[in-house]
Every structure is written in structure tokens, then in C-alpha cells.
mmCIF file of C-alpha atoms in Angstrom:
data_model
loop_
_atom_site.group_PDB
_atom_site.id
_atom_site.type_symbol
_atom_site.label_atom_id
_atom_site.label_comp_id
_atom_site.label_asym_id
_atom_site.label_seq_id
_atom_site.Cartn_x
_atom_site.Cartn_y
_atom_site.Cartn_z
ATOM 1 C CA MET S 29 41.990 91.090 112.141
ATOM 2 C CA ASN S 30 44.240 88.037 112.013
ATOM 3 C CA LEU S 31 44.584 88.535 108.264
ATOM 4 C CA LYS S 32 45.734 92.143 108.771
ATOM 5 C CA LYS S 33 48.130 91.034 111.499
ATOM 6 C CA ASN S 34 49.591 88.376 109.244
ATOM 7 C CA ILE S 35 50.063 90.875 106.412
ATOM 8 C CA VAL S 36 51.890 93.284 108.742
ATOM 9 C CA LEU S 37 54.125 90.515 110.099
ATOM 10 C CA ALA S 38 54.907 89.316 106.586
ATOM 11 C CA ALA S 39 55.805 92.846 105.521
ATOM 12 C CA LEU S 40 58.091 93.314 108.519
ATOM 13 C CA ALA S 41 59.748 89.978 107.814
ATOM 14 C CA SER S 42 60.419 90.914 104.194
ATOM 15 C CA ILE S 43 61.976 94.210 105.280
ATOM 16 C CA PHE S 44 64.206 92.382 107.765
ATOM 17 C CA VAL S 45 65.344 89.843 105.178
ATOM 18 C CA ALA S 46 66.093 92.536 102.601
ATOM 19 C CA SER S 47 68.169 94.618 105.039
ATOM 20 C CA ALA S 48 70.156 91.833 106.698
ATOM 21 C CA PRO S 49 72.617 90.031 104.401
ATOM 22 C CA ALA S 50 72.506 86.274 104.910
ATOM 23 C CA SER S 51 75.495 83.973 104.741
ATOM 24 C CA ALA S 52 73.560 81.938 102.188
ATOM 25 C CA ASN S 53 74.430 84.660 99.671
ATOM 26 C CA TYR S 54 78.100 83.661 99.849
ATOM 27 C CA SER S 55 79.113 80.815 97.546
ATOM 28 C CA ASN S 56 80.326 77.756 99.471
ATOM 29 C CA ASN S 57 79.494 79.765 102.623
ATOM 30 C CA GLU S 58 83.092 81.071 102.365
ATOM 31 C CA ILE S 59 84.873 84.090 100.920
ATOM 32 C CA ARG S 60 87.902 82.687 99.091
ATOM 33 C CA ILE S 61 90.992 84.773 98.345
ATOM 34 C CA GLY S 62 94.071 83.738 96.336
ATOM 35 C CA TYR S 63 97.417 85.518 96.794
ATOM 36 C CA LEU S 64 99.668 85.150 93.735
ATOM 37 C CA ALA S 65 103.148 86.651 93.964
ATOM 38 C CA ASP S 66 106.855 86.182 93.401
ATOM 39 C CA MET S 67 107.890 84.395 96.603
ATOM 40 C CA THR S 68 111.506 83.535 95.744
ATOM 41 C CA GLY S 69 112.789 85.790 92.940
ATOM 42 C CA ALA S 70 113.477 89.453 92.225
ATOM 43 C CA TYR S 71 110.348 90.735 94.008
ATOM 44 C CA ARG S 72 110.536 88.500 97.075
ATOM 45 C CA ASP S 73 111.757 91.175 99.519
ATOM 46 C CA PRO S 74 109.492 94.133 98.648
ATOM 47 C CA ILE S 75 106.357 91.987 98.278
ATOM 48 C CA GLY S 76 106.750 88.190 98.506
ATOM 49 C CA PRO S 77 105.683 86.064 101.487
ATOM 50 C CA ARG S 78 105.126 89.058 103.775
ATOM 51 C CA GLY S 79 102.322 90.199 101.501
ATOM 52 C CA MET S 80 100.318 87.313 102.916
ATOM 53 C CA ASP S 81 100.797 88.801 106.393
ATOM 54 C CA ALA S 82 99.300 92.098 105.207
ATOM 55 C CA ILE S 83 96.299 90.265 103.752
ATOM 56 C CA GLN S 84 95.825 88.278 106.946
ATOM 57 C CA MET S 85 95.893 91.489 108.997
ATOM 58 C CA ALA S 86 92.940 92.767 106.946
ATOM 59 C CA ILE S 87 91.115 89.467 107.448
ATOM 60 C CA ASP S 88 91.792 89.583 111.200
ATOM 61 C CA ASP S 89 90.496 93.160 111.349
ATOM 62 C CA MET S 90 87.243 91.869 109.829
ATOM 63 C CA GLY S 91 87.026 89.181 112.488
ATOM 64 C CA GLY S 92 87.965 86.331 110.164
ATOM 65 C CA GLU S 93 84.424 85.959 108.805
ATOM 66 C CA ILE S 94 81.577 87.925 107.259
ATOM 67 C CA ASN S 95 77.997 87.285 108.314
ATOM 68 C CA GLY S 96 78.944 83.753 109.280
ATOM 69 C CA ALA S 97 80.913 83.015 106.105
ATOM 70 C CA ARG S 98 84.553 82.108 106.798
ATOM 71 C CA ILE S 99 87.340 83.963 104.937
ATOM 72 C CA VAL S 100 89.730 81.429 103.382
ATOM 73 C CA THR S 101 93.076 82.130 101.684
ATOM 74 C CA PHE S 102 95.368 80.348 99.239
ATOM 75 C CA SER S 103 98.841 81.437 98.160
ATOM 76 C CA ALA S 104 101.289 80.458 95.417
ATOM 77 C CA ASP S 105 104.640 81.418 93.923
ATOM 78 C CA ASP S 106 104.213 82.483 90.287
ATOM 79 C CA ARG S 107 108.015 82.392 89.715
ATOM 80 C CA ASN S 108 107.552 85.486 87.543
ATOM 81 C CA SER S 109 106.231 83.201 84.797
ATOM 82 C CA PRO S 110 102.983 84.007 82.946
ATOM 83 C CA ASP S 111 102.522 80.282 82.268
ATOM 84 C CA VAL S 112 102.934 79.344 85.928
ATOM 85 C CA GLY S 113 100.725 82.209 87.068
ATOM 86 C CA SER S 114 97.979 81.339 84.584
ATOM 87 C CA SER S 115 98.067 77.691 85.630
ATOM 88 C CA VAL S 116 97.680 78.611 89.301
ATOM 89 C CA VAL S 117 94.807 81.035 88.688
ATOM 90 C CA ARG S 118 93.032 78.528 86.447
ATOM 91 C CA SER S 119 93.285 75.821 89.110
ATOM 92 C CA TRP S 120 92.055 78.214 91.805
ATOM 93 C CA ILE S 121 89.016 79.069 89.682
ATOM 94 C CA ASP S 122 88.237 75.509 88.567
ATOM 95 C CA GLU S 123 89.067 73.575 91.727
ATOM 96 C CA ARG S 124 88.785 76.033 94.611
ATOM 97 C CA ASN S 125 86.176 78.493 93.368
ATOM 98 C CA VAL S 126 88.155 81.545 94.451
ATOM 99 C CA ASP S 127 86.228 84.817 94.585
ATOM 100 C CA MET S 128 89.183 87.195 94.367
ATOM 101 C CA VAL S 129 92.879 87.026 93.408
ATOM 102 C CA THR S 130 95.323 89.618 94.704
ATOM 103 C CA GLY S 131 99.074 90.252 94.740
ATOM 104 C CA LEU S 132 99.678 90.039 90.964
ATOM 105 C CA VAL S 133 103.246 91.309 90.871
ATOM 106 C CA ALA S 134 105.088 90.923 87.548
ATOM 107 C CA SER S 135 103.150 92.775 84.848
ATOM 108 C CA SER S 136 103.513 89.871 82.394
ATOM 109 C CA VAL S 137 101.964 87.485 84.944
ATOM 110 C CA THR S 138 99.261 90.011 85.792
ATOM 111 C CA LEU S 139 98.182 90.567 82.190
ATOM 112 C CA ALA S 140 97.804 86.802 81.742
ATOM 113 C CA ALA S 141 95.910 86.424 85.035
ATOM 114 C CA ILE S 142 93.408 89.232 84.490
ATOM 115 C CA ARG S 143 92.328 87.687 81.178
ATOM 116 C CA LEU S 144 91.400 84.484 83.004
ATOM 117 C CA LEU S 145 89.624 86.399 85.759
ATOM 118 C CA GLU S 146 87.508 88.284 83.234
ATOM 119 C CA GLU S 147 86.652 85.108 81.329
ATOM 120 C CA ASN S 148 85.399 83.526 84.562
ATOM 121 C CA ASP S 149 83.895 86.678 86.142
ATOM 122 C CA LYS S 150 86.197 86.688 89.164
ATOM 123 C CA LEU S 151 87.771 89.795 90.712
ATOM 124 C CA GLY S 152 91.453 90.756 90.592
ATOM 125 C CA LEU S 153 93.084 93.324 92.890
ATOM 126 C CA VAL S 154 96.408 94.269 91.291
ATOM 127 C CA ASN S 155 98.892 95.538 93.875
ATOM 128 C CA GLY S 156 102.434 94.621 92.803
ATOM 129 C CA ALA S 157 102.393 95.089 89.012
ATOM 130 C CA VAL S 158 103.316 98.551 87.755
ATOM 131 C CA SER S 159 102.400 98.730 84.056
ATOM 132 C CA SER S 160 99.880 101.504 83.452
ATOM 133 C CA ALA S 161 98.441 99.427 80.596
ATOM 134 C CA ILE S 162 96.594 97.394 83.239
ATOM 135 C CA THR S 163 93.927 100.099 83.447
ATOM 136 C CA ASN S 164 94.524 101.586 80.019
ATOM 137 C CA GLN S 165 94.869 99.233 77.022
ATOM 138 C CA HIS S 166 94.095 96.206 79.237
ATOM 139 C CA CYS S 167 91.382 97.673 81.455
ATOM 140 C CA GLY S 168 88.379 95.487 82.156
ATOM 141 C CA PRO S 169 85.334 94.963 84.377
ATOM 142 C CA ASN S 170 87.048 92.406 86.607
ATOM 143 C CA HIS S 171 90.121 94.077 88.073
ATOM 144 C CA PHE S 172 91.289 97.154 89.953
ATOM 145 C CA HIS S 173 94.832 98.607 90.074
ATOM 146 C CA TRP S 174 95.647 99.783 93.580
ATOM 147 C CA VAL S 175 99.145 100.913 94.574
ATOM 148 C CA TYR S 176 100.937 102.653 91.685
ATOM 149 C CA ASP S 177 101.588 102.468 87.952
ATOM 150 C CA THR S 178 104.266 103.455 85.469
ATOM 151 C CA TRP S 179 102.471 106.689 84.527
ATOM 152 C CA ALA S 180 102.427 107.857 88.156
ATOM 153 C CA MET S 181 105.973 106.739 88.996
ATOM 154 C CA SER S 182 107.525 108.363 85.928
ATOM 155 C CA ASN S 183 105.374 111.487 86.113
ATOM 156 C CA GLY S 184 106.476 112.260 89.658
ATOM 157 C CA THR S 185 110.182 111.501 89.376
ATOM 158 C CA ALA S 186 111.141 112.228 85.771
ATOM 159 C CA ARG S 187 109.230 115.505 85.627
ATOM 160 C CA ALA S 188 110.794 116.808 88.839
ATOM 161 C CA ILE S 189 114.353 115.895 87.836
ATOM 162 C CA THR S 190 114.006 117.266 84.292
ATOM 163 C CA GLN S 191 112.482 120.527 85.494
ATOM 164 C CA GLU S 192 115.485 120.989 87.787
ATOM 165 C CA GLY S 193 117.534 121.431 84.588
ATOM 166 C CA ASN S 194 118.709 117.887 83.985
ATOM 167 C CA LYS S 195 117.641 117.580 80.362
ATOM 168 C CA ASP S 196 119.682 114.679 78.910
ATOM 169 C CA TRP S 197 118.564 111.141 79.793
ATOM 170 C CA PHE S 198 119.635 107.537 79.224
ATOM 171 C CA LEU S 199 116.975 104.841 79.733
ATOM 172 C CA LEU S 200 117.919 101.427 81.163
ATOM 173 C CA SER S 201 114.867 99.151 81.159
ATOM 174 C CA ALA S 202 113.891 95.599 82.099
ATOM 175 C CA ASP S 203 113.083 93.710 78.903
ATOM 176 C CA TYR S 204 109.454 92.723 79.532
ATOM 177 C CA SER S 205 106.060 94.421 79.599
ATOM 178 C CA PHE S 206 106.632 96.382 82.826
ATOM 179 C CA GLY S 207 110.006 97.747 81.699
ATOM 180 C CA HIS S 208 108.671 98.597 78.252
ATOM 181 C CA ALA S 209 105.712 100.510 79.725
ATOM 182 C CA LEU S 210 107.907 102.385 82.192
ATOM 183 C CA GLU S 211 110.435 103.237 79.470
ATOM 184 C CA ALA S 212 107.668 104.698 77.292
ATOM 185 C CA ASP S 213 106.185 106.711 80.163
ATOM 186 C CA VAL S 214 109.565 108.107 81.238
ATOM 187 C CA GLU S 215 110.455 109.090 77.668
ATOM 188 C CA ARG S 216 107.091 110.843 77.295
ATOM 189 C CA VAL S 217 107.543 112.839 80.522
ATOM 190 C CA VAL S 218 111.144 113.784 79.741
ATOM 191 C CA LYS S 219 110.197 115.129 76.298
ATOM 192 C CA GLU S 220 107.103 116.917 77.630
ATOM 193 C CA SER S 221 109.371 118.600 80.209
ATOM 194 C CA GLY S 222 111.800 119.862 77.582
ATOM 195 C CA GLY S 223 114.389 117.096 77.877
ATOM 196 C CA ARG S 224 115.745 114.559 75.414
ATOM 197 C CA VAL S 225 116.696 110.877 75.449
ATOM 198 C CA LEU S 226 120.287 110.278 74.302
ATOM 199 C CA GLY S 227 120.162 106.498 74.426
ATOM 200 C CA LYS S 228 118.233 103.404 75.501
ATOM 201 C CA VAL S 229 119.091 99.811 76.351
ATOM 202 C CA ARG S 230 117.073 96.881 77.712
ATOM 203 C CA HIS S 231 118.434 94.195 80.029
ATOM 204 C CA PRO S 232 117.200 90.616 80.547
ATOM 205 C CA PHE S 233 114.828 90.019 83.453
ATOM 206 C CA PRO S 234 116.178 89.213 85.933
ATOM 207 C CA THR S 235 119.922 89.794 85.645
ATOM 208 C CA THR S 236 122.901 90.224 87.955
ATOM 209 C CA ASP S 237 125.484 91.604 85.508
ATOM 210 C CA PHE S 238 124.884 95.280 84.747
ATOM 211 C CA ALA S 239 128.471 96.150 83.787
ATOM 212 C CA SER S 240 127.970 96.479 80.009
ATOM 213 C CA PHE S 241 124.702 98.386 80.447
ATOM 214 C CA MET S 242 126.257 100.887 82.845
ATOM 215 C CA LEU S 243 129.220 101.381 80.530
ATOM 216 C CA GLN S 244 126.784 102.302 77.743
ATOM 217 C CA ALA S 245 124.950 104.702 80.049
ATOM 218 C CA GLN S 246 128.229 106.249 81.185
ATOM 219 C CA ALA S 247 129.469 106.669 77.610
ATOM 220 C CA SER S 248 126.232 108.306 76.453
ATOM 221 C CA GLY S 249 127.059 111.558 78.191
ATOM 222 C CA ALA S 250 123.531 111.735 79.622
ATOM 223 C CA LYS S 251 123.090 113.667 82.841
ATOM 224 C CA VAL S 252 120.433 111.256 84.157
ATOM 225 C CA ILE S 253 120.314 107.454 84.007
ATOM 226 C CA SER S 254 116.746 106.216 84.435
ATOM 227 C CA LEU S 255 116.446 102.775 86.044
ATOM 228 C CA ASN S 256 113.233 101.375 84.595
ATOM 229 C CA ASN S 257 113.266 98.164 86.598
ATOM 230 C CA ALA S 258 112.534 97.017 90.142
ATOM 231 C CA GLY S 259 113.530 94.711 92.991
ATOM 232 C CA HIS S 260 116.900 92.959 92.769
ATOM 233 C CA ASP S 261 117.496 94.392 89.281
ATOM 234 C CA THR S 262 117.384 97.950 90.607
ATOM 235 C CA ILE S 263 119.631 97.078 93.563
ATOM 236 C CA ASN S 264 122.181 95.412 91.280
ATOM 237 C CA ALA S 265 122.124 98.351 88.854
ATOM 238 C CA ILE S 266 122.714 100.903 91.628
ATOM 239 C CA GLN S 267 125.525 98.834 93.140
ATOM 240 C CA THR S 268 127.200 98.544 89.722
ATOM 241 C CA ALA S 269 126.872 102.285 89.181
ATOM 242 C CA SER S 270 128.526 102.873 92.548
ATOM 243 C CA GLU S 271 131.405 100.543 91.638
ATOM 244 C CA PHE S 272 131.922 102.428 88.371
ATOM 245 C CA GLY S 273 131.879 105.814 90.125
ATOM 246 C CA ILE S 274 128.974 106.987 87.978
ATOM 247 C CA THR S 275 127.320 109.283 90.523
ATOM 248 C CA GLN S 276 130.708 110.504 91.742
ATOM 249 C CA SER S 277 131.431 111.697 88.188
ATOM 250 C CA GLY S 278 128.255 113.795 88.194
ATOM 251 C CA GLN S 279 125.639 111.597 86.543
ATOM 252 C CA ILE S 280 122.315 111.213 88.359
ATOM 253 C CA LEU S 281 120.642 107.871 88.989
ATOM 254 C CA ALA S 282 116.840 108.067 88.853
ATOM 255 C CA GLY S 283 115.179 104.975 90.306
ATOM 256 C CA MET S 284 111.642 104.770 88.969
ATOM 257 C CA VAL S 285 110.385 101.953 91.226
ATOM 258 C CA LEU S 286 112.145 101.699 94.570
ATOM 259 C CA PHE S 287 111.014 100.187 97.857
ATOM 260 C CA SER S 288 112.086 100.763 101.444
ATOM 261 C CA SER S 289 113.462 97.204 101.406
ATOM 262 C CA ASP S 290 115.727 98.198 98.472
ATOM 263 C CA ILE S 291 117.130 101.151 100.423
ATOM 264 C CA ARG S 292 117.880 98.894 103.392
ATOM 265 C CA SER S 293 119.693 96.453 101.104
ATOM 266 C CA LEU S 294 121.746 99.242 99.552
ATOM 267 C CA GLY S 295 122.397 101.146 102.789
ATOM 268 C CA LEU S 296 122.024 104.908 103.191
ATOM 269 C CA GLU S 297 125.690 105.474 102.343
ATOM 270 C CA THR S 298 125.061 104.180 98.793
ATOM 271 C CA ALA S 299 121.433 105.289 98.372
ATOM 272 C CA GLN S 300 121.558 108.775 99.935
ATOM 273 C CA GLY S 301 120.185 111.540 97.749
ATOM 274 C CA LEU S 302 118.169 109.266 95.460
ATOM 275 C CA GLN S 303 114.828 110.819 94.565
ATOM 276 C CA PHE S 304 111.867 108.744 93.489
ATOM 277 C CA THR S 305 108.094 108.487 93.761
ATOM 278 C CA LYS S 306 106.306 106.403 96.373
ATOM 279 C CA ALA S 307 102.661 105.491 96.788
ATOM 280 C CA TRP S 308 102.931 105.229 100.575
ATOM 281 C CA TYR S 309 105.397 105.580 103.421
ATOM 282 C CA TYR S 310 104.834 104.534 106.986
ATOM 283 C CA ASP S 311 105.623 108.004 108.325
ATOM 284 C CA ILE S 312 103.009 109.878 106.275
ATOM 285 C CA ASN S 313 100.694 110.040 109.316
ATOM 286 C CA PRO S 314 100.267 108.508 112.818
ATOM 287 C CA GLU S 315 97.708 105.944 111.594
ATOM 288 C CA ALA S 316 100.085 104.623 108.934
ATOM 289 C CA ARG S 317 102.877 104.418 111.492
ATOM 290 C CA ALA S 318 100.701 102.541 114.006
ATOM 291 C CA TRP S 319 99.700 99.974 111.376
ATOM 292 C CA ALA S 320 103.326 99.629 110.251
ATOM 293 C CA GLU S 321 104.398 98.906 113.830
ATOM 294 C CA ARG S 322 101.744 96.161 113.984
ATOM 295 C CA PHE S 323 103.140 94.719 110.754
ATOM 296 C CA LYS S 324 106.717 94.863 112.089
ATOM 297 C CA GLU S 325 105.687 93.142 115.315
ATOM 298 C CA ARG S 326 104.183 90.364 113.206
ATOM 299 C CA THR S 327 106.934 90.005 110.565
ATOM 300 C CA GLY S 328 110.074 91.554 112.033
ATOM 301 C CA GLN S 329 110.248 94.220 109.298
ATOM 302 C CA MET S 330 108.542 97.460 108.418
ATOM 303 C CA PRO S 331 106.135 97.177 105.461
ATOM 304 C CA THR S 332 106.674 98.398 101.921
ATOM 305 C CA MET S 333 104.086 100.390 100.001
ATOM 306 C CA VAL S 334 102.818 97.187 98.353
ATOM 307 C CA HIS S 335 102.299 95.524 101.735
ATOM 308 C CA ALA S 336 100.205 98.515 102.768
ATOM 309 C CA GLY S 337 98.312 98.335 99.468
ATOM 310 C CA LEU S 338 97.565 94.641 99.959
ATOM 311 C CA TYR S 339 96.090 95.394 103.372
ATOM 312 C CA SER S 340 94.084 98.349 102.069
ATOM 313 C CA SER S 341 92.670 96.654 98.967
ATOM 314 C CA THR S 342 91.804 93.445 100.832
ATOM 315 C CA LEU S 343 90.070 95.375 103.610
ATOM 316 C CA HIS S 344 88.121 97.469 101.085
ATOM 317 C CA TYR S 345 87.095 94.293 99.268
ATOM 318 C CA LEU S 346 85.932 92.532 102.426
ATOM 319 C CA GLN S 347 84.012 95.586 103.598
ATOM 320 C CA ALA S 348 82.281 95.663 100.210
ATOM 321 C CA VAL S 349 81.457 91.941 100.435
ATOM 322 C CA LYS S 350 79.870 92.598 103.824
ATOM 323 C CA ALA S 351 77.930 95.670 102.665
ATOM 324 C CA ALA S 352 76.696 93.951 99.491
ATOM 325 C CA GLY S 353 75.687 90.804 101.360
ATOM 326 C CA THR S 354 77.148 88.662 98.578
ATOM 327 C CA ASP S 355 80.430 87.604 96.997
ATOM 328 C CA ASP S 356 79.017 88.077 93.494
ATOM 329 C CA THR S 357 81.839 89.728 91.558
ATOM 330 C CA GLN S 358 79.947 92.543 89.893
ATOM 331 C CA ALA S 359 77.896 93.398 92.977
ATOM 332 C CA VAL S 360 81.074 93.638 95.050
ATOM 333 C CA ARG S 361 82.843 95.605 92.321
ATOM 334 C CA GLN S 362 80.058 98.198 92.237
ATOM 335 C CA GLN S 363 80.116 98.475 96.024
ATOM 336 C CA MET S 364 83.887 99.026 96.021
ATOM 337 C CA MET S 365 83.622 101.699 93.331
ATOM 338 C CA LYS S 366 80.953 103.708 95.116
ATOM 339 C CA THR S 367 82.753 103.614 98.488
ATOM 340 C CA PRO S 368 85.627 106.078 99.136
ATOM 341 C CA VAL S 369 88.912 104.629 100.349
ATOM 342 C CA ASN S 370 89.873 105.964 103.773
ATOM 343 C CA ASP S 371 92.389 103.836 105.641
ATOM 344 C CA ILE S 372 96.082 103.575 106.535
ATOM 345 C CA PHE S 373 97.060 103.633 102.849
ATOM 346 C CA ALA S 374 95.028 106.522 101.457
ATOM 347 C CA GLN S 375 92.578 109.226 102.437
ATOM 348 C CA ASN S 376 89.703 110.505 100.280
ATOM 349 C CA ALA S 377 90.755 108.113 97.518
ATOM 350 C CA TYR S 378 88.423 106.490 95.008
ATOM 351 C CA ILE S 379 88.190 103.968 92.179
ATOM 352 C CA ARG S 380 87.636 105.351 88.668
ATOM 353 C CA GLU S 381 85.646 103.721 85.889
ATOM 354 C CA ASP S 382 88.873 102.400 84.301
ATOM 355 C CA GLY S 383 89.635 100.473 87.505
ATOM 356 C CA ARG S 384 92.419 102.803 88.671
ATOM 357 C CA MET S 385 92.378 103.554 92.421
ATOM 358 C CA VAL S 386 93.261 107.238 92.569
ATOM 359 C CA HIS S 387 95.177 108.602 95.563
ATOM 360 C CA ASP S 388 97.998 110.958 96.518
ATOM 361 C CA MET S 389 101.578 109.995 95.637
ATOM 362 C CA TYR S 390 104.822 111.248 97.206
ATOM 363 C CA LEU S 391 108.164 112.405 95.819
ATOM 364 C CA VAL S 392 110.787 111.396 98.397
ATOM 365 C CA ARG S 393 114.513 111.796 98.909
ATOM 366 C CA VAL S 394 116.681 109.185 100.633
ATOM 367 C CA LYS S 395 118.270 110.602 103.773
ATOM 368 C CA SER S 396 121.991 110.550 104.459
ATOM 369 C CA PRO S 397 123.318 108.457 107.354
ATOM 370 C CA ALA S 398 123.768 111.685 109.351
ATOM 371 C CA GLU S 399 120.135 112.720 108.812
ATOM 372 C CA SER S 400 118.638 109.351 109.750
ATOM 373 C CA ARG S 401 117.490 109.027 113.388
ATOM 374 C CA ASN S 402 117.119 105.229 113.367
ATOM 375 C CA ALA S 403 117.076 102.170 111.099
ATOM 376 C CA ASP S 404 113.520 102.906 109.924
ATOM 377 C CA ASP S 405 114.065 106.619 109.220
ATOM 378 C CA LEU S 406 114.859 106.452 105.497
ATOM 379 C CA PHE S 407 113.061 109.199 103.572
ATOM 380 C CA GLU S 408 112.214 112.866 103.509
ATOM 381 C CA ILE S 409 108.962 113.680 101.707
ATOM 382 C CA VAL S 410 109.887 116.356 99.177
ATOM 383 C CA ARG S 411 106.422 116.856 97.720
ATOM 384 C CA THR S 412 102.939 115.414 97.955
ATOM 385 C CA ILE S 413 101.550 114.844 94.458
ATOM 386 C CA PRO S 414 97.751 115.345 94.628
ATOM 387 C CA ALA S 415 95.626 112.442 93.418
ATOM 388 C CA GLU S 416 94.278 114.352 90.422
ATOM 389 C CA GLU S 417 97.841 115.023 89.205
ATOM 390 C CA ALA S 418 99.309 111.661 90.102
ATOM 391 C CA PHE S 419 97.630 109.374 87.549
ATOM 392 C CA ARG S 420 96.883 109.426 83.833
ATOM 393 C CA PRO S 421 93.900 111.727 83.148
ATOM 394 C CA LEU S 422 90.829 109.954 81.808
ATOM 395 C CA SER S 423 90.909 112.371 78.880
ATOM 396 C CA GLU S 424 94.067 110.538 77.709
ATOM 397 C CA SER S 425 92.734 107.043 78.381
ATOM 398 C CA VAL S 426 92.113 104.425 75.714
ATOM 399 C CA CYS S 427 90.255 102.175 78.163
ATOM 400 C CA LYS S 428 87.145 100.725 76.544
ATOM 401 C CA MET S 429 85.106 101.472 79.691
ATOM 402 C CA VAL S 430 85.846 105.198 79.638
ATOM 403 C CA ASN S 431 83.497 107.488 77.744
ATOM 404 C CA ASN S 432 85.895 110.266 76.704
#
């Protein structure tokens, strides 16, 4: 009788242990997150230091710990340098045993970082970088791409503008991997939509003097000037175009990667009428607005789409760590992939086998000063681009993990 009782108790104990994740399954009894971003340069305002606030909000919403394991963060300025970024990530892996690195803003820095993460079987959550190559030519089993990419941004904006009858384009691109990828994607969409590219020029990254580039664009006779850059470069290009009277003379400026912080810097008087694609806007639904108000109360500013993506991806990661009962990279990755994304950033979204997080995108128009009700009322949503249309189809992927 005692033997039977002991067997039953042992069986119950084994069931309990198997179903209740123990903190012993977390290395160092901590979940360690590194935030790598441009804190002082061209991408400081749309992402930068406030990205850490978004990450901390996700950590706070998880209670600051998981099954007794504390959530610890590190942050660093990559200075938009692949060498600096690689050095930071390597030190985090070797000296601090980070489990996950997020932020990852400049595409050149990101491509260097994800190689190190794969070599050391750590997870990367790419939020700031835009190059679609991250989940195409450079896809891998150790990173996800969350907010947007060049395929989605160009597909939404360039297709809409070309199909409105604006067939002749001039491409102005940042001269590094992100700008090159965006230039290629815009050119593809323009030609697929029946348009043509009359000229192209690349500018140094970053730069403040856009005069010669805008003169070339103006002289090309193109109806549309595509700004294949981001952050301060985009702001400077738009301001130069305004000084030269480019839009007043009838040419259209198409910003491929614009943030709400950019529109505030430019002012509605200068930016009104601009159309571009966004991954998220704080007025898409009441839940997004409520979270954005929390962010503003904490930071003094409304969040950009990347801030929302940092919150969303970090929360999804931490929920997966909790559900898996471990911080093992591949176990967490599988848990994230099999769990739909439903939060303030996206609804009914999911992660594909190439690492792309697939969600709705939005074509927006910048309001005029007369249309805007307050300082935070910047955009009108022209069209919701369904998730299945927004990103590169897997049938066109060259990712080694996709079985076409």
C-alpha cells in the first residue's frame, strides 16, 4: 500500500515539475536584454534613448521578473558604425551573457550584429533597421524583423503614387545598405506599376547639404522625387526641397521612411500632403492611443512606430520566455513563432519562417495645419494595407529557411 502511495505521489510530483517552469531554467537566474541603437546621430529622435523607455514599459508590464528570474537590461550607442555595434554585441555576449539584443537600427550595424548573434546562438529582435534583406538574403534562425522593411515601405507608397498617374521618378538614396535596398525596392515597384526611373543619385550618410542632389532631381524633369533615406537626412532633404520651391513647381516628394517625430520637426506647413507608409500610428485604435498616452506621460513625447515595435517585440519575447520556462534561444524562438501577436502594435499578426513578423501597414497623408485638431493630430489614414499584401511574398523569397 505504501509502495502504491509512493508511486502515485512520485507521478504527481513529476507532473507538477513538468508543468511549472522553474527559475533554474534561466541562465544566471536572469533574463538579459541588450538595447543597441543610435543614441546621438541621425536616428536619435525617432528611435534613440526613448526606445529604452518602450522596452522598460514591456518589462514593467511583465512585473520586472519571470518565475523569479529578474529581467536585466543593457544599452549602448552604436554611433551608426558596424565596427562599434559589433564590438558592443560581442562584449555583451562574452562578458554579460545577454539572451536577446534588440533595437538594431542602421541596417549596416544590424547585418553585422545578426552574424554575431547567430554564431553564438543568441536572439536578435530587429526593430529600427529597414532593409528587407534582413529576412531575405540575410535571414537566419536567430533573428526576427518586427516593424517594417524596404519592401513594405516602397510597395505601399510607390505603388499608390505611380498608380495615380505619376509615372516619372527620380531616386535619391542614402549611400549604404539600407538606402541601396530601398532604392532597389522602389525602382522595382515603380516599373511594375508602369512607371520609369529618369535618374538616380546617392548621398553620403549622414549629410546636411542636399543642394546639389536636389538640383539634379529638379533638372531631371521627374514628376516624383523618392527620398530613400530616413531620420535627419529625410528632414534635411525635405527642407532643401522647400527652399528650392520644388513642390511649388509641381514635383512630388515621396518620403519612403518617415516618422511622426520627423513631421513635428518639419511642421505641418512644410510637410502637409506628404503620403507615405507607416507600420503603426497611435490613433489606429483606442488601445494604441492609451499605450501612447502612457509613453508620453513617461517621456514627454508621443511614440513613433519603432517605439511601439520595441514594446511589442520585447513583450512577445518575454511572454515566450515565460511560456517556454527557459531562456534557451531556440526554445523561445519556437514559442514566439507559434504564438500570434495581439497587442497595441498589431492584431492577428504572426512570424513567418523567414523571421518576418507579418502585420497590417498603413498608407497615410500628413494633415494640413487647418485639418489638425492638436499637436498630436498629424495623419489621416488613407488606406490599410492588409498583412498578406504588405510584405514580400514567400514565393519571391531567397531565404535559405523557406521551402519555396
